[in-house]
Amino acid sequence: MMKLMLLFLTLNLQLVTGAPEQVHLAFYNTPWDISVSWITFEESDAVLTFGTSASNFVNKTGNTTSWEFGGIIRHSHVVILDNLKPSTLYYYKIADRQFSFRTLTADLTSYKVCVFGDLGVFNGRSTQSIINNGIAGKFDFIVHIGDLAYDLHSNNGKLGDQYMNLLEPVISKIPYMVIAGNHENDGKNFTNFKNRFTMPQNGGKDNQFYSIDIGPVHWTGLSTEYYGFVEDYGNASIFTQFNWLKNDLEKANSNRGNVPWITLFQHRPFYCSVELAADCTLYENVVLRHGALGLPGLEPEYIQNSVDIGFAGHMHAYERMWPVANMKYYHGKEAYHNPVAPVYILTGSAVS
Ligand SMILES: [Fe+2]
């Protein structure tokens, strides 16, 4: 009897650990290409079935990356669903779990985005609201500008698993775009962040920096953590990202006729007026803006290419700046009408 029970427990455990979990979507290289990512704790194939109705489901295979962190091996699977039709409800099934999502409308002239930074498992005061509103269709995708889970790597990554499962009801339904914050440094060069997500591939190819055009907006995501952890990982990535950004913004700026807006998102802000954080006059903010010790700052590229909006988190507050460049603010009633400098929005208050 005891042997039978043990056998049952073992089988049951295998079923649980082999099941797909942490299922989530992201835009791949265009709004019509969606990456579907999930994790298993047992080896399995990156394969799903999808279609617009049960009668036309087809198989689609992808890639698997097996990675170790804290003694635990996780298998990250990704399948790219490309050339999707606009305004279409798609169903997809991974093993015996079925999900669905709706693509954006063809003209892309109107869509809603939920942008926030700094959301964890504990004290995640916005979590339920984000899940409920996302499922209800109140926004079309999410941009999470760093500091996820607090932390993805805690407890050998189990907190990251818990976080991704917690958000699965919404991020399996609408794209979840991410960039890294300081809390994504897991001591292993962002292993958890690199292996858990699949962002657009036109930048660093490891989720750290990328851009995508979605309708009238060019969205560019950057890592401020190359600066924050330069002593741990060296400065090569700062230059790689900077050179890529220069090119990305110049191209976007010359394509205003087709895509009139440029929006940046990054974790650490250039500017803020949060009292307890020294008003973003800290060395880290100055380096980001203007550079130091031979490292290139980012703000001149924003100014030169007339970036419209810059989102940041890190400070647990919401603030909207006047248009600002080189520490100079442009006040006044008309300041937001064709502003002469980027407008920054600090939105790091998802957690409290
Ligand atoms: Fe942070």
XYZ file of N, CA, C and O in Angstrom, residues 28-29 177-180 190 193-194 198-212 218-227 235-248 264-266 298 302:
212
model
N 6.550 40.486 -30.920
C 7.876 40.066 -31.375
C 8.443 41.211 -32.216
O 8.786 42.244 -31.651
N 8.476 41.086 -33.537
C 9.081 42.191 -34.293
C 8.083 43.189 -34.854
O 8.465 44.289 -35.246
N 5.248 43.577 -22.210
C 6.571 44.025 -22.637
C 7.356 44.453 -21.395
O 6.830 45.161 -20.531
N 8.616 44.042 -21.330
C 9.409 44.327 -20.127
C 10.797 44.848 -20.485
O 11.313 44.593 -21.575
N 11.360 45.604 -19.564
C 12.794 45.881 -19.578
C 13.297 45.681 -18.142
O 12.495 45.589 -17.209
N 14.602 45.658 -17.999
C 15.171 45.319 -16.689
C 15.305 46.536 -15.780
O 15.629 47.636 -16.227
N 21.793 38.915 -15.082
C 20.395 39.011 -15.521
C 19.884 37.709 -16.159
O 19.051 37.740 -17.057
N 16.108 37.327 -16.092
C 15.437 38.268 -16.999
C 15.628 37.847 -18.459
O 14.705 37.915 -19.266
N 16.815 37.392 -18.783
C 17.092 37.021 -20.176
C 16.347 35.760 -20.585
O 15.974 35.612 -21.743
N 10.680 37.039 -23.995
C 11.053 37.075 -25.416
C 10.585 38.399 -25.997
O 9.427 38.562 -26.362
N 11.479 39.357 -26.041
C 11.134 40.693 -26.548
C 11.539 40.806 -28.028
O 12.161 39.897 -28.571
N 11.205 41.927 -28.693
C 11.625 42.117 -30.084
C 13.142 41.945 -30.242
O 13.907 42.237 -29.325
N 13.525 41.517 -31.430
C 14.910 41.055 -31.648
C 15.798 42.071 -32.366
O 16.886 41.726 -32.809
N 15.339 43.305 -32.521
C 16.130 44.248 -33.330
C 17.200 44.986 -32.521
O 17.908 45.830 -33.050
N 17.308 44.676 -31.226
C 18.308 45.342 -30.380
C 19.311 44.338 -29.855
O 20.049 43.718 -30.625
N 19.311 44.186 -28.525
C 20.310 43.329 -27.891
C 20.019 41.843 -27.974
O 20.847 41.031 -27.603
N 18.829 41.469 -28.449
C 18.423 40.058 -28.592
C 18.400 39.302 -27.260
O 18.367 38.071 -27.235
N 18.502 40.008 -26.157
C 18.397 39.335 -24.864
C 17.460 40.122 -23.946
O 17.597 40.103 -22.736
N 16.523 40.829 -24.569
C 15.454 41.577 -23.874
C 15.920 42.892 -23.246
O 15.112 43.616 -22.671
N 17.208 43.203 -23.349
C 17.728 44.371 -22.630
C 17.421 45.696 -23.336
O 17.204 46.700 -22.690
N 17.467 45.714 -24.658
C 17.069 46.925 -25.394
C 16.545 46.526 -26.760
O 17.046 45.581 -27.383
N 15.518 47.234 -27.189
C 14.825 46.886 -28.433
C 13.870 48.014 -28.787
O 13.638 48.924 -27.977
N 13.315 47.960 -29.977
C 12.267 48.920 -30.330
C 11.250 48.249 -31.235
O 11.522 47.197 -31.839
N 10.092 48.861 -31.306
C 9.026 48.339 -32.168
C 8.091 49.486 -32.535
O 7.789 50.342 -31.697
N 6.639 54.946 -32.166
C 7.870 54.156 -32.126
C 8.226 53.970 -30.644
O 8.500 54.937 -29.939
N 8.208 52.733 -30.173
C 8.498 52.427 -28.771
C 9.925 51.888 -28.663
O 10.264 50.912 -29.328
N 10.719 52.512 -27.805
C 12.085 52.024 -27.587
C 12.296 51.756 -26.100
O 12.051 52.635 -25.262
N 12.745 50.566 -25.782
C 13.044 50.205 -24.389
C 14.539 50.062 -24.196
O 15.236 49.517 -25.058
N 15.033 50.557 -23.084
C 16.474 50.572 -22.815
C 16.803 49.979 -21.452
O 15.964 49.965 -20.554
N 18.058 49.575 -21.306
C 18.539 49.169 -19.986
C 19.318 50.312 -19.342
O 20.332 50.758 -19.891
N 18.832 50.777 -18.201
C 19.647 51.707 -17.417
C 20.572 50.928 -16.486
O 21.429 51.508 -15.819
N 20.382 49.623 -16.473
C 21.156 48.801 -15.528
C 22.568 48.503 -16.026
O 23.428 48.095 -15.253
N 22.798 48.718 -17.315
C 24.183 48.653 -17.791
C 25.021 49.709 -17.063
O 26.198 49.501 -16.783
N 24.390 50.841 -16.784
C 25.073 51.904 -16.037
C 25.130 51.539 -14.552
O 26.151 51.685 -13.894
N 31.795 47.871 -19.131
C 31.099 48.962 -19.827
C 30.793 48.669 -21.307
O 30.204 49.503 -21.992
N 31.148 47.495 -21.797
C 30.954 47.217 -23.228
C 29.488 47.355 -23.632
O 29.171 47.923 -24.691
N 28.582 46.867 -22.787
C 27.151 46.900 -23.142
C 26.613 48.325 -23.200
O 25.677 48.607 -23.947
N 27.201 49.220 -22.406
C 26.773 50.617 -22.439
C 27.027 51.191 -23.837
O 26.161 51.867 -24.409
N 28.190 50.894 -24.392
C 28.530 51.415 -25.723
C 27.708 50.730 -26.816
O 27.255 51.369 -27.758
N 27.523 49.426 -26.668
C 26.719 48.694 -27.672
C 25.316 49.276 -27.720
O 24.769 49.545 -28.787
N 24.735 49.457 -26.541
C 23.373 50.000 -26.481
C 23.334 51.436 -27.005
O 22.419 51.818 -27.745
N 24.315 52.224 -26.619
C 24.335 53.629 -27.029
C 24.402 53.755 -28.560
O 23.658 54.530 -29.165
N 25.292 52.982 -29.175
C 25.417 53.035 -30.639
C 24.138 52.583 -31.324
O 23.710 53.153 -32.323
N 23.529 51.570 -30.747
C 22.264 51.086 -31.300
C 21.177 52.163 -31.142
O 20.415 52.442 -32.081
N 21.129 52.790 -29.966
C 20.110 53.805 -29.692
C 20.223 54.987 -30.661
O 19.221 55.479 -31.184
N 21.447 55.424 -30.865
C 21.702 56.548 -31.773
C 21.086 56.255 -33.145
O 20.332 57.056 -33.691
N 21.388 55.086 -33.636
C 20.886 54.668 -34.943
C 19.364 54.507 -34.927
O 18.664 54.954 -35.842
N 18.867 53.885 -33.878
C 17.422 53.638 -33.757
C 16.650 54.960 -33.751
O 15.652 55.115 -34.457
N 10.110 56.568 -25.305
C 11.170 55.768 -24.690
C 10.687 55.201 -23.362
O 9.881 55.837 -22.680
N 11.194 54.062 -22.994
C 10.930 53.578 -21.629
C 12.189 52.952 -21.059
O 12.918 52.232 -21.731
N 12.447 53.286 -19.823
C 13.666 52.845 -19.133
C 13.355 52.771 -17.644
O 12.365 53.339 -17.182
N 22.582 59.473 -22.022
C 21.502 59.186 -22.964
C 20.693 60.420 -23.360
O 20.115 60.472 -24.445
N 18.079 61.832 -26.784
C 16.644 62.104 -26.665
C 16.325 63.495 -27.219
O 15.369 63.690 -27.952
